Coordinates of C-alpha atoms in Angstrom, one line a residue:
Chain A
M282 CA 45.1 -138.9 -50.2
F283 CA 43.2 -139.9 -47.1
I284 CA 43.1 -143.1 -45.3
C285 CA 39.8 -144.6 -46.4
D286 CA 38.1 -147.9 -46.5
L287 CA 35.8 -147.0 -49.4
N288 CA 35.7 -149.9 -51.8
Q289 CA 33.3 -148.4 -54.3
D290 CA 34.7 -147.7 -57.8
L291 CA 34.2 -144.0 -58.0
N292 CA 35.1 -143.8 -61.6
S293 CA 32.2 -145.6 -63.2
S294 CA 29.6 -142.9 -62.6
H295 CA 31.7 -140.3 -64.4
Q296 CA 30.3 -141.8 -67.6
R297 CA 27.0 -140.4 -66.8
Y298 CA 28.3 -136.9 -67.2
S299 CA 28.7 -135.6 -70.8
K300 CA 32.1 -136.0 -72.4
A301 CA 34.2 -132.9 -72.8
K302 CA 34.4 -131.3 -76.2
T303 CA 37.4 -132.5 -78.2
L304 CA 40.1 -130.2 -79.2
S305 CA 40.0 -129.0 -82.8
S306 CA 42.8 -126.5 -83.0
G307 CA 45.4 -126.9 -85.7
L308 CA 49.0 -127.4 -85.0
W309 CA 50.0 -123.7 -85.3
K310 CA 47.1 -122.7 -83.0
S311 CA 48.1 -125.2 -80.4
F312 CA 51.7 -124.0 -80.5
L313 CA 50.6 -120.4 -79.9
N314 CA 48.3 -121.5 -77.1
L315 CA 51.1 -123.4 -75.5
K316 CA 53.3 -120.4 -75.5
S317 CA 50.7 -118.1 -74.1
F318 CA 49.9 -120.8 -71.5
L319 CA 53.5 -120.6 -70.4
F320 CA 53.3 -116.9 -69.9
S321 CA 49.9 -117.1 -68.4
Y322 CA 48.6 -114.8 -65.8
F323 CA 48.7 -117.5 -63.2
S324 CA 51.6 -116.5 -61.0
F325 CA 53.9 -119.4 -60.5
R326 CA 54.5 -123.1 -60.8
M327 CA 55.9 -125.2 -58.1
I328 CA 56.9 -128.8 -58.2
Y329 CA 56.6 -130.7 -54.9
T330 CA 55.3 -133.9 -53.6
K331 CA 51.6 -134.3 -53.3
P332 CA 50.1 -133.7 -49.8
Q333 CA 50.4 -136.9 -47.9
I334 CA 48.1 -138.8 -45.6
L335 CA 48.4 -137.4 -42.1
K336 CA 52.1 -137.6 -41.0
R337 CA 51.6 -136.8 -37.4
S338 CA 48.9 -138.8 -35.6
D339 CA 50.7 -138.4 -32.2
V340 CA 49.9 -134.8 -31.6
L341 CA 47.1 -132.3 -31.9
M342 CA 47.5 -130.5 -35.2
M343 CA 44.7 -128.0 -34.9
T344 CA 42.8 -126.3 -32.2
P345 CA 39.0 -126.3 -32.0
W346 CA 39.0 -122.8 -33.4
F347 CA 41.0 -123.8 -36.5
A348 CA 44.4 -122.5 -35.4
P349 CA 47.0 -124.9 -36.7
I350 CA 49.6 -126.1 -34.2
V351 CA 52.9 -126.1 -35.9
W352 CA 54.9 -129.3 -35.5
E353 CA 57.6 -130.7 -37.8
G354 CA 56.1 -132.8 -40.5
T355 CA 52.8 -130.8 -40.8
Y356 CA 53.8 -128.2 -43.3
N357 CA 55.7 -127.8 -46.6
S358 CA 58.3 -125.0 -46.3
E359 CA 58.6 -124.6 -50.1
I360 CA 54.9 -123.7 -50.5
L361 CA 54.9 -121.4 -47.5
N362 CA 58.2 -119.7 -48.5
E363 CA 56.9 -119.0 -52.0
Q364 CA 53.6 -117.5 -50.6
F365 CA 55.5 -115.2 -48.3
R366 CA 58.2 -114.2 -50.8
Q367 CA 55.5 -113.2 -53.3
R368 CA 54.1 -110.8 -50.7
N369 CA 57.6 -109.4 -50.1
V370 CA 57.1 -109.6 -46.4
T371 CA 59.5 -108.1 -43.8
V372 CA 59.6 -109.7 -40.4
G373 CA 60.7 -107.8 -37.3
L374 CA 62.4 -109.8 -34.5
T375 CA 62.3 -108.0 -31.2
V376 CA 64.6 -108.8 -28.3
F377 CA 65.4 -107.1 -25.0
A378 CA 69.0 -107.1 -23.8
I379 CA 68.9 -105.0 -20.6
K380 CA 71.9 -104.7 -18.3
K381 CA 74.0 -107.9 -18.3
Y382 CA 71.7 -109.6 -20.7
V383 CA 73.7 -108.0 -23.5
V384 CA 76.0 -110.9 -23.2
F385 CA 73.5 -113.1 -24.9
L386 CA 73.3 -111.0 -28.0
K387 CA 76.2 -112.4 -30.0
T388 CA 75.0 -116.1 -30.0
F389 CA 71.4 -115.0 -30.4
L390 CA 72.2 -112.9 -33.6
E391 CA 74.7 -115.3 -35.1
T392 CA 72.3 -118.3 -34.8
A393 CA 69.4 -116.1 -36.0
E394 CA 71.4 -115.4 -39.1
T395 CA 71.7 -119.1 -39.8
Y396 CA 68.2 -120.3 -38.9
F397 CA 65.6 -117.4 -38.6
M398 CA 63.5 -116.6 -41.7
V399 CA 66.3 -117.5 -44.0
G400 CA 65.8 -115.9 -47.5
H401 CA 63.3 -113.3 -46.2
R402 CA 63.8 -109.7 -45.1
V403 CA 64.4 -109.3 -41.4
N404 CA 64.8 -106.4 -39.1
Y405 CA 66.4 -107.2 -35.7
Y406 CA 65.0 -104.7 -33.1
I407 CA 67.4 -104.8 -30.1
F408 CA 66.0 -102.9 -27.1
T409 CA 69.0 -102.2 -24.8
D410 CA 70.2 -99.7 -22.2
R411 CA 73.8 -100.4 -23.3
P412 CA 73.8 -99.7 -27.1
E413 CA 77.6 -99.6 -27.2
E414 CA 77.7 -103.2 -26.1
V415 CA 75.7 -104.5 -29.0
P416 CA 78.0 -106.8 -30.9
K417 CA 78.7 -106.4 -34.6
V418 CA 77.5 -109.5 -36.3
A419 CA 77.8 -110.2 -40.0
L420 CA 74.4 -110.0 -41.6
K421 CA 73.1 -111.5 -44.8
E422 CA 71.4 -109.4 -47.5
G423 CA 68.0 -107.9 -46.7
R424 CA 68.7 -108.1 -42.9
N425 CA 69.3 -105.1 -40.6
V426 CA 70.0 -104.5 -36.9
V427 CA 68.1 -101.6 -35.3
V428 CA 69.3 -100.6 -31.8
L429 CA 66.6 -99.0 -29.7
Q430 CA 67.9 -97.4 -26.5
V431 CA 65.5 -97.8 -23.5
Q432 CA 65.7 -97.4 -19.8
N433 CA 66.4 -100.1 -17.3
Y434 CA 64.8 -100.9 -14.0
P435 CA 66.2 -102.2 -10.8
R436 CA 64.1 -105.4 -10.5
W437 CA 64.3 -108.1 -13.3
Q438 CA 60.5 -108.7 -12.9
E439 CA 60.0 -105.0 -13.8
I440 CA 62.3 -105.2 -16.8
S441 CA 60.4 -108.2 -18.0
M442 CA 57.0 -106.6 -17.6
R443 CA 58.0 -103.3 -19.1
R444 CA 58.7 -105.1 -22.4
M445 CA 55.0 -104.9 -23.1
E446 CA 55.0 -101.1 -22.7
M447 CA 58.0 -100.7 -25.0
L448 CA 56.7 -103.1 -27.6
S449 CA 53.3 -101.3 -27.7
Y450 CA 54.9 -97.9 -28.0
F451 CA 57.3 -98.8 -30.7
S452 CA 54.8 -100.9 -32.6
Q453 CA 52.7 -97.8 -33.1
Q454 CA 55.6 -95.4 -33.6
R455 CA 57.8 -97.3 -35.8
F456 CA 57.2 -101.0 -36.5
I457 CA 53.9 -100.4 -38.3
N458 CA 55.7 -98.6 -41.0
E459 CA 58.7 -101.0 -41.3
V460 CA 57.5 -104.6 -41.0
S461 CA 54.5 -106.8 -41.7
Y462 CA 55.0 -109.2 -38.8
L463 CA 56.6 -109.0 -35.4
V464 CA 58.2 -111.9 -33.6
C465 CA 58.9 -111.1 -29.9
V466 CA 61.3 -113.4 -28.1
D467 CA 63.6 -113.7 -25.1
V468 CA 67.2 -113.0 -25.6
D469 CA 68.8 -115.7 -23.5
M470 CA 68.2 -118.2 -26.2
K471 CA 69.8 -119.5 -29.4
F472 CA 68.4 -120.8 -32.6
N473 CA 69.2 -124.5 -33.3
D474 CA 67.0 -125.3 -36.3
Q475 CA 64.8 -123.7 -38.9
V476 CA 62.3 -121.1 -37.7
G477 CA 60.6 -119.8 -40.8
V478 CA 57.5 -118.4 -42.2
E479 CA 55.4 -121.3 -41.0
I480 CA 55.1 -119.4 -37.7
L481 CA 53.6 -116.3 -39.2
S482 CA 50.0 -115.6 -38.7
D483 CA 47.7 -112.8 -37.5
L484 CA 48.4 -113.7 -33.9
F485 CA 50.5 -116.6 -32.6
G486 CA 51.7 -117.9 -29.3
T487 CA 53.9 -120.8 -28.3
L488 CA 53.1 -123.7 -26.0
H489 CA 55.2 -123.5 -22.9
P490 CA 57.6 -126.5 -22.9
G491 CA 56.9 -127.2 -19.2
F492 CA 53.1 -127.5 -19.6
Y493 CA 52.2 -129.0 -23.0
T494 CA 51.4 -132.4 -21.4
A495 CA 49.8 -130.9 -18.3
E496 CA 46.2 -130.8 -17.3
R497 CA 44.5 -127.4 -17.0
R498 CA 44.6 -127.5 -13.2
S499 CA 48.4 -127.5 -13.3
F500 CA 48.6 -124.4 -15.5
T501 CA 50.3 -121.6 -13.5
Y502 CA 47.7 -119.0 -14.5
E503 CA 47.2 -116.2 -12.0
H504 CA 44.4 -117.4 -9.8
R505 CA 43.9 -114.4 -7.5
P506 CA 40.8 -112.5 -8.5
A507 CA 42.4 -109.3 -7.4
S508 CA 44.8 -109.4 -10.4
Q509 CA 43.8 -108.3 -13.9
A510 CA 45.5 -111.5 -15.1
Y511 CA 43.0 -113.6 -13.2
V512 CA 41.8 -116.8 -15.0
P513 CA 39.1 -118.8 -13.3
S514 CA 40.1 -122.4 -12.5
D515 CA 37.6 -123.9 -14.9
E516 CA 38.9 -121.9 -17.9
G517 CA 41.9 -122.1 -20.1
D518 CA 43.0 -123.7 -23.3
F519 CA 46.8 -123.9 -23.1
Y520 CA 49.6 -122.4 -21.1
Y521 CA 51.5 -120.1 -23.5
A522 CA 55.1 -119.0 -23.0
G523 CA 56.0 -115.4 -22.5
G524 CA 59.2 -115.9 -24.4
F525 CA 57.9 -116.3 -28.0
F526 CA 54.8 -114.7 -29.4
G527 CA 53.9 -112.4 -32.3
G528 CA 51.7 -111.7 -35.2
T529 CA 50.9 -108.7 -37.5
V530 CA 52.0 -105.4 -36.0
T531 CA 48.4 -104.4 -35.4
E532 CA 47.6 -107.5 -33.4
V533 CA 50.9 -107.4 -31.4
Y534 CA 50.1 -103.7 -30.7
K535 CA 46.7 -104.6 -29.3
L536 CA 48.1 -107.5 -27.3
T537 CA 51.0 -105.5 -25.7
K538 CA 48.8 -102.5 -25.1
K539 CA 46.2 -104.5 -23.3
C540 CA 48.8 -106.4 -21.2
H541 CA 50.6 -103.2 -20.3
E542 CA 47.4 -101.5 -19.2
A543 CA 46.5 -104.5 -17.1
I544 CA 50.0 -104.6 -15.5
M545 CA 49.6 -100.9 -14.6
V546 CA 46.2 -101.5 -13.0
D547 CA 47.8 -104.3 -11.0
K548 CA 50.6 -102.1 -9.9
A549 CA 48.2 -99.4 -8.7
N550 CA 46.4 -102.1 -6.7
G551 CA 49.7 -103.3 -5.2
I552 CA 49.7 -106.8 -6.8
E553 CA 52.1 -108.5 -9.2
A554 CA 50.9 -111.4 -11.3
I555 CA 52.6 -114.7 -10.5
W556 CA 54.5 -115.0 -13.7
Q557 CA 54.6 -111.3 -14.6
E558 CA 53.7 -110.5 -18.1
E559 CA 53.4 -114.1 -19.0
S560 CA 50.3 -114.3 -16.8
H561 CA 48.8 -111.3 -18.6
L562 CA 49.7 -112.8 -22.0
N563 CA 47.9 -116.1 -21.0
K564 CA 44.8 -114.2 -20.1
Y565 CA 44.9 -112.3 -23.3
F566 CA 45.2 -115.4 -25.4
L567 CA 42.3 -117.1 -23.6
Y568 CA 39.9 -114.4 -24.7
H569 CA 41.6 -113.4 -28.0
K570 CA 42.5 -116.7 -29.3
P571 CA 45.7 -117.0 -31.4
T572 CA 45.3 -117.9 -35.1
K573 CA 48.3 -120.1 -35.0
I574 CA 50.1 -121.9 -32.1
L575 CA 53.7 -123.0 -32.1
S576 CA 54.6 -126.4 -30.6
P577 CA 57.3 -126.6 -27.9
E578 CA 59.8 -127.2 -30.7
Y579 CA 59.8 -123.4 -30.9
L580 CA 60.8 -122.8 -27.3
W581 CA 62.7 -125.6 -25.6
D582 CA 65.0 -126.1 -22.7
D583 CA 67.3 -129.1 -22.9
N584 CA 66.9 -129.6 -19.2
L585 CA 63.5 -131.0 -20.0
G586 CA 65.1 -133.8 -21.9
R587 CA 64.4 -134.9 -25.5
P588 CA 60.9 -136.5 -25.7
E589 CA 60.0 -138.5 -28.8
I590 CA 57.3 -136.2 -30.0
L591 CA 59.8 -133.4 -30.3
K592 CA 61.3 -134.0 -33.8
K593 CA 63.2 -130.8 -33.8
R594 CA 64.5 -128.4 -31.1
R595 CA 64.5 -125.1 -32.9
F596 CA 64.9 -122.4 -30.3
L597 CA 66.8 -123.4 -27.1
A598 CA 67.4 -121.8 -23.7
V599 CA 71.0 -120.9 -23.2
P600 CA 72.3 -122.1 -19.8
K601 CA 72.7 -119.2 -17.4
N602 CA 73.4 -118.5 -13.8
H603 CA 70.2 -116.7 -12.7
A604 CA 71.7 -115.2 -9.6
A605 CA 74.7 -113.8 -11.5
I606 CA 72.8 -112.4 -14.4
R607 CA 69.6 -111.0 -13.0
N608 CA 69.4 -107.6 -11.2
K609 CA 72.9 -106.7 -12.3
Chain B
M215 CA 58.3 -137.0 -19.6
K216 CA 55.1 -138.9 -19.3
N217 CA 54.6 -141.4 -22.2
V218 CA 51.2 -141.2 -23.7
S219 CA 50.0 -144.0 -26.0
L220 CA 48.3 -143.3 -29.3
T221 CA 45.2 -145.2 -28.1
M222 CA 44.5 -142.7 -25.4
P223 CA 40.8 -141.9 -25.8
V224 CA 39.9 -138.4 -26.9
I225 CA 38.4 -136.8 -23.9
W226 CA 36.6 -133.6 -24.4
Y227 CA 33.1 -132.8 -23.3
R228 CA 31.4 -130.1 -25.2
C229 CA 28.6 -128.4 -23.4
P230 CA 25.9 -126.4 -25.1
F231 CA 25.6 -124.0 -22.3
L232 CA 27.3 -120.6 -22.6
I233 CA 27.3 -117.8 -20.2
Y234 CA 28.5 -114.4 -21.5
S235 CA 29.5 -112.5 -18.5
S236 CA 30.3 -108.9 -18.4
G237 CA 33.6 -107.5 -17.1
H238 CA 36.9 -106.3 -18.3
Y239 CA 37.0 -109.1 -20.9
R240 CA 33.9 -110.5 -22.5
R241 CA 34.0 -114.2 -21.5
L242 CA 32.8 -117.4 -22.9
K243 CA 32.3 -119.7 -20.0
I244 CA 31.8 -123.4 -20.8
L245 CA 30.0 -125.0 -17.8
H246 CA 31.3 -128.5 -18.1
T247 CA 34.9 -129.3 -18.0
Y248 CA 36.5 -128.7 -21.4
I249 CA 39.4 -131.0 -21.3
F250 CA 41.4 -132.0 -24.3
S251 CA 44.8 -133.4 -24.1
L252 CA 47.4 -132.1 -26.4
I253 CA 48.8 -135.6 -27.0
S254 CA 45.6 -137.1 -28.2
C255 CA 44.1 -136.4 -31.6
R256 CA 40.4 -136.1 -32.2
R257 CA 40.6 -137.4 -35.7
T258 CA 43.5 -139.5 -36.7
D259 CA 41.9 -140.9 -39.8
V260 CA 42.0 -137.8 -41.9
L261 CA 44.2 -134.9 -42.8
L262 CA 43.4 -131.9 -40.6
V263 CA 45.7 -129.3 -41.9
S264 CA 47.0 -128.8 -45.5
P265 CA 50.8 -128.5 -46.1
W266 CA 50.4 -124.8 -46.3
L267 CA 48.7 -124.9 -42.8
A268 CA 45.1 -124.3 -44.0
P269 CA 42.6 -126.1 -41.7
I270 CA 40.5 -128.8 -43.3
V271 CA 37.1 -128.8 -41.7
W272 CA 35.9 -132.2 -40.6
E273 CA 33.3 -133.2 -38.0
G274 CA 34.9 -133.5 -34.6
T275 CA 37.7 -131.0 -35.2
F276 CA 36.1 -127.8 -34.2
N277 CA 34.0 -126.1 -31.5
R278 CA 31.3 -124.1 -33.0
D279 CA 30.6 -122.2 -29.8
I280 CA 34.1 -120.7 -29.7
L281 CA 33.8 -119.8 -33.4
N282 CA 30.4 -118.3 -33.0
A283 CA 31.7 -116.1 -30.2
Q284 CA 34.5 -114.9 -32.3
Y285 CA 32.3 -114.3 -35.3
R286 CA 29.5 -112.4 -33.6
Q287 CA 31.9 -109.7 -32.4
K288 CA 32.6 -108.8 -36.0
N289 CA 29.0 -108.4 -37.3
F290 CA 29.6 -109.9 -40.8
V291 CA 27.1 -110.4 -43.5
V292 CA 27.4 -113.5 -45.8
G293 CA 26.1 -113.7 -49.3
V294 CA 25.1 -116.9 -51.1
A295 CA 24.9 -116.9 -54.9
T296 CA 22.9 -119.6 -56.5
F297 CA 21.4 -120.2 -59.9
A298 CA 18.0 -121.9 -60.8
V299 CA 17.7 -121.8 -64.6
K300 CA 15.2 -123.6 -66.7
K301 CA 14.1 -126.9 -65.1
Y302 CA 16.4 -126.3 -62.1
V303 CA 13.7 -124.0 -60.6
R304 CA 12.2 -127.2 -59.1
F305 CA 15.1 -127.3 -56.6
I306 CA 14.5 -123.8 -55.2
E307 CA 12.1 -124.8 -52.5
G308 CA 14.3 -127.6 -51.1
F309 CA 17.4 -125.5 -51.2
L310 CA 15.9 -122.4 -49.5
G311 CA 13.9 -124.4 -47.0
S312 CA 16.9 -126.4 -45.8
A313 CA 19.3 -123.5 -46.0
N314 CA 16.9 -121.4 -43.9
K315 CA 17.2 -124.0 -41.2
F316 CA 20.8 -125.2 -41.5
F317 CA 22.9 -122.6 -43.2
L318 CA 24.6 -120.1 -40.8
S319 CA 21.7 -120.4 -38.5
G320 CA 21.4 -117.2 -36.4
H321 CA 23.7 -115.2 -38.6
R322 CA 22.9 -112.6 -41.3
V323 CA 22.8 -114.1 -44.8
N324 CA 21.7 -112.7 -48.1
F325 CA 20.6 -115.3 -50.7
Y326 CA 21.0 -114.1 -54.2
L327 CA 18.9 -116.3 -56.4
F328 CA 19.4 -116.0 -60.1
T329 CA 16.6 -117.4 -62.2
D330 CA 15.0 -117.1 -65.7
H331 CA 11.6 -117.8 -64.1
P332 CA 11.2 -115.3 -61.2
E333 CA 7.5 -116.1 -61.1
K334 CA 8.2 -119.7 -60.3
V335 CA 10.0 -118.9 -57.1
P336 CA 7.9 -120.3 -54.2
S337 CA 7.3 -118.0 -51.3
I338 CA 9.3 -119.2 -48.3
N339 CA 9.2 -117.9 -44.7
L340 CA 12.8 -117.0 -44.0
A341 CA 14.3 -116.5 -40.6
P342 CA 14.5 -112.8 -39.7
E343 CA 18.2 -112.5 -40.3
K344 CA 18.0 -114.1 -43.7
R345 CA 17.1 -112.2 -46.9
L346 CA 16.2 -113.4 -50.4
F347 CA 17.0 -111.4 -53.5
I348 CA 15.6 -112.7 -56.8
I349 CA 17.6 -111.6 -59.8
P350 CA 16.4 -112.3 -63.3
V351 CA 19.0 -113.9 -65.6
Q352 CA 19.0 -115.2 -69.1
N353 CA 19.3 -118.8 -69.9
Y354 CA 21.5 -120.5 -72.5
S355 CA 20.7 -123.5 -74.7
R356 CA 23.6 -125.5 -73.4
W357 CA 23.7 -126.4 -69.7
Q358 CA 27.5 -126.2 -69.7
D359 CA 27.3 -122.6 -70.8
I360 CA 24.7 -121.9 -68.0
S361 CA 27.2 -123.4 -65.6
M362 CA 30.3 -121.6 -66.8
N363 CA 28.7 -118.2 -67.1
R364 CA 27.9 -118.2 -63.4
M365 CA 31.5 -117.1 -62.8
D366 CA 31.0 -114.0 -65.0
I367 CA 27.7 -113.1 -63.4
I368 CA 29.1 -113.4 -59.9
S369 CA 32.1 -111.3 -60.7
N370 CA 30.0 -108.6 -62.3
H371 CA 27.6 -108.5 -59.3
I372 CA 30.4 -108.3 -56.8
H373 CA 31.9 -105.4 -58.7
S374 CA 28.7 -103.5 -59.0
H375 CA 27.1 -103.9 -55.6
W376 CA 27.8 -107.0 -53.6
R377 CA 31.1 -105.6 -52.3
Y378 CA 29.1 -103.0 -50.4
E379 CA 26.4 -105.4 -49.2
V380 CA 28.3 -108.5 -47.9
D381 CA 31.7 -109.4 -46.4
Y382 CA 31.9 -113.0 -47.5
L383 CA 30.3 -114.6 -50.6
Y384 CA 29.7 -118.3 -51.4
S385 CA 28.6 -119.8 -54.6
M386 CA 26.5 -122.9 -54.3
D387 CA 24.7 -125.2 -56.6
I388 CA 20.9 -125.1 -56.3
D389 CA 20.3 -128.8 -56.7
V390 CA 21.3 -129.5 -53.1
Q391 CA 19.8 -129.9 -49.7
M392 CA 21.2 -129.4 -46.3
F393 CA 20.8 -132.0 -43.5
E394 CA 23.1 -130.7 -40.8
H395 CA 24.2 -127.3 -39.6
I396 CA 26.7 -125.5 -41.7
G397 CA 28.1 -122.8 -39.6
V398 CA 30.8 -120.2 -39.2
E399 CA 33.4 -122.8 -39.6
I400 CA 33.2 -122.2 -43.4
I401 CA 34.0 -118.5 -43.1
D402 CA 37.5 -117.6 -44.2
T403 CA 39.4 -115.6 -46.9
L404 CA 39.4 -118.3 -49.6
V405 CA 37.5 -121.5 -49.2
G406 CA 37.3 -124.6 -51.4
T407 CA 35.5 -127.8 -50.9
I408 CA 37.2 -131.1 -51.5
S409 CA 35.3 -133.1 -54.1
S410 CA 33.4 -136.2 -52.8
W411 CA 34.4 -138.0 -56.0
Q412 CA 38.1 -137.3 -55.9
Y413 CA 39.3 -137.2 -52.4
T414 CA 40.9 -140.7 -52.4
K415 CA 42.5 -140.3 -55.8
P416 CA 46.2 -140.1 -56.3
R417 CA 47.4 -136.9 -57.9
D418 CA 47.6 -138.1 -61.5
S419 CA 44.2 -139.6 -61.5
N420 CA 42.5 -136.4 -60.5
S421 CA 40.2 -135.0 -63.1
Y422 CA 42.2 -132.0 -63.8
E423 CA 42.2 -130.6 -67.3
R424 CA 45.4 -132.0 -68.9
H425 CA 45.3 -130.7 -72.5
P426 CA 47.9 -127.9 -72.5
E427 CA 45.8 -125.8 -75.0
S428 CA 43.2 -125.1 -72.4
R429 CA 43.7 -122.3 -69.9
A430 CA 42.6 -124.7 -67.2
A431 CA 45.4 -127.2 -67.9
I432 CA 47.4 -128.5 -64.9
P433 CA 50.5 -130.4 -65.9
H434 CA 51.1 -133.9 -64.7
G435 CA 53.0 -133.9 -61.4
E436 CA 51.2 -130.9 -60.0
G437 CA 48.1 -130.6 -57.9
D438 CA 47.0 -130.7 -54.3
F439 CA 43.4 -131.6 -54.1
Y440 CA 40.4 -131.7 -56.4
Y441 CA 37.9 -129.0 -55.5
A442 CA 34.2 -129.1 -56.3
A443 CA 32.7 -126.1 -58.1
S444 CA 29.4 -126.8 -56.3
F445 CA 30.5 -124.9 -53.1
Y446 CA 33.3 -122.4 -52.9
G447 CA 33.7 -118.9 -51.5
G448 CA 35.5 -116.5 -49.3
S449 CA 35.9 -112.8 -48.8
V450 CA 34.3 -110.7 -51.4
S451 CA 37.6 -109.5 -52.8
E452 CA 39.0 -113.0 -53.1
V453 CA 35.9 -114.4 -54.8
Y454 CA 36.0 -111.5 -57.2
K455 CA 39.6 -112.3 -58.1
L456 CA 38.8 -116.0 -58.4
T457 CA 35.7 -115.6 -60.6
T458 CA 37.3 -113.0 -62.8
A459 CA 40.3 -115.2 -63.4
C460 CA 38.3 -118.3 -64.1
F461 CA 35.9 -116.7 -66.4
K462 CA 38.8 -115.1 -68.3
G463 CA 40.1 -118.7 -68.8
V464 CA 36.7 -119.8 -70.0
T465 CA 36.5 -117.0 -72.5
E466 CA 39.9 -117.6 -73.8
D467 CA 39.2 -121.3 -74.2
R468 CA 36.0 -120.5 -76.1
A469 CA 37.8 -118.2 -78.4
N470 CA 40.1 -121.2 -79.2
G471 CA 37.3 -123.6 -79.6
I472 CA 38.1 -125.6 -76.4
E473 CA 36.0 -126.5 -73.4
A474 CA 37.7 -127.8 -70.3
K475 CA 36.9 -131.3 -69.2
W476 CA 34.8 -130.3 -66.2
H477 CA 33.9 -126.8 -67.4
E478 CA 34.3 -124.0 -64.8
E479 CA 35.3 -126.6 -62.2
S480 CA 38.6 -127.2 -64.1
H481 CA 39.3 -123.5 -64.1
L482 CA 38.5 -123.4 -60.4
N483 CA 41.0 -126.2 -59.7
K484 CA 43.7 -124.4 -61.6
Y485 CA 43.1 -121.2 -59.8
L486 CA 43.1 -122.9 -56.4
L487 CA 46.3 -124.7 -57.2
Y488 CA 48.2 -121.5 -57.6
H489 CA 46.2 -119.4 -55.2
K490 CA 45.9 -121.8 -52.3
P491 CA 42.7 -121.7 -50.2
T492 CA 43.0 -120.5 -46.6
R493 CA 40.5 -123.1 -45.5
L494 CA 39.3 -126.4 -47.0
L495 CA 36.0 -128.0 -46.4
S496 CA 35.9 -131.8 -46.3
P497 CA 33.4 -133.7 -48.6
E498 CA 30.9 -133.4 -45.7
Y499 CA 30.2 -130.0 -47.2
Y500 CA 29.2 -131.2 -50.6
W501 CA 28.4 -134.9 -50.8
D502 CA 27.2 -136.4 -54.1
E503 CA 24.1 -138.4 -53.3
E504 CA 25.1 -141.1 -55.8
L505 CA 28.0 -142.1 -53.6
I506 CA 27.8 -144.5 -50.6
R507 CA 29.0 -142.6 -47.6
P508 CA 32.1 -144.1 -46.0
R509 CA 32.9 -144.1 -42.3
I510 CA 35.3 -141.1 -42.5
I511 CA 32.4 -138.9 -43.6
R512 CA 30.7 -138.8 -40.3
V513 CA 28.2 -136.2 -41.2
K514 CA 26.4 -135.4 -44.4
R515 CA 25.8 -131.7 -44.2
L516 CA 25.0 -130.8 -47.7
S517 CA 24.1 -133.3 -50.4
S518 CA 23.1 -133.2 -54.0
V519 CA 19.4 -134.0 -54.7
R520 CA 18.8 -137.2 -56.6
K521 CA 17.7 -136.4 -60.1
D522 CA 17.7 -137.7 -63.6
L523 CA 20.5 -135.7 -65.2
Q524 CA 19.3 -136.4 -68.7
E525 CA 15.8 -135.1 -67.9
V526 CA 16.7 -132.0 -65.9
R527 CA 19.5 -130.7 -68.1
F528 CA 18.1 -131.0 -71.5

């Protein structure tokens, strides 16, 4: 089970404990007992291979505050799927397709159908200012698309930051009654491999693909004390990506509300954080530590190459022409 | 992409100084540089996370300062249920004395001590945030029955009043002593300790109950870890469910004239196989004194007291 150099024979001392009472039931009694065992109150049986010795020794699997870092090879999907199916969980996937970004929806939804939370109930919440342009995509059973009409803003930075406001509003108004977990992602992406219930936790964030090997001093936190997103240079655990975070509806509500309020205070003070809401998200995660962290497998850009530690690329950036698509 | 070799030394400096500063966010400021690289592992010799992503608590994998800061905000109370029946009263002093020093030091703990000899409980000066409740309990002629009935007593007490008094509850054997701090790293919804006897065993050698007639039976080909009944716990509601289910199994077995191989520990193992713990404690958290401690057990936090089993049980 674990790598160990123990040579002692552990069995010998068991003899010092008293022997178990032997069975004395008759044949008919044992048959009845077997039947009732099969219909016992224990919920389910699962056959799977025994937990192995550490499979990944090349990456950090857990933070110092016990949040697992989810890499391929560290979890068993069957066990996790069964746990979540028993709870009959519905997952909400939120995405913002404002102005020309509606063009990304088709690929996003089609790949989500193939790879996202397969076998579980999913509500796609599509925030858009152009509801008529939301494509019709064939959905599997237990999955729905909900289109939420919202306003747009002239600047793309504003659109990006206002997502926090919209998420906090709708979490309270609607999502709390409809789903157990929220997953909040960017739309200009496509799913390329399984993204399942292994990501679900009270509060989770994703390691930014550009910074997971970087030292703290390279993290692009907001370093101006005038901003609410300010992180001192001697603090910081990881650099989290603004394009993939989530958790229970309550936790996402608290996060988005806090970030939105901080953004508004900055606005009143005439300052905008260096990476918009991502800076505020990073500040939040520093002082309200996530309970689970997703590896860069969960948010990757092929322009960054294909390093060996990345066994899967699950959620990929779709190539786009920034100048053409933003502010339009 | 930078290539980082596996032999890169783990570099993180943990400083005991904390400054809580006021401001918009309550901050935990660690004076010295807190560096740890994502591409180097603190412990590569042991499993850190179970396949269902429950953390396994080993020395060197956690930062108690961060955990304490998180825990203090929530103002929880932890209960510990322990039984000192018949000759086991002799262990009370060692247990309470060491627990007072090392168990959740600085946090609120209620010790619920069940004994058939309340007059023999020595007076111990407990820390201000620790309280001791002595509860009389009957003894049984067989030590196995004393052991198994603990589940029933715990479940009844949770139902009647502990659910109003504590947030988390742990059941611990009395014949133990603590040698190192056991802190908030043990606090989670459902916590089991990996047995110090069994952690190297392949699945089919584990001491699960195998006779299908017993309620505790686990078929061959199933099983994750072997958990010790000497130290388990979790949230009050989860421990209630666990103890109720296990004692139900014990009662049904008794009605059929069976006793599981390792008594309530067998039932516990069955329960935790099908209701997987949310956190696992390594054998550091219950180390049997009879075993030689291997290198991977870097710290012995809680250990059984050497005793003559024949003499003390009968």
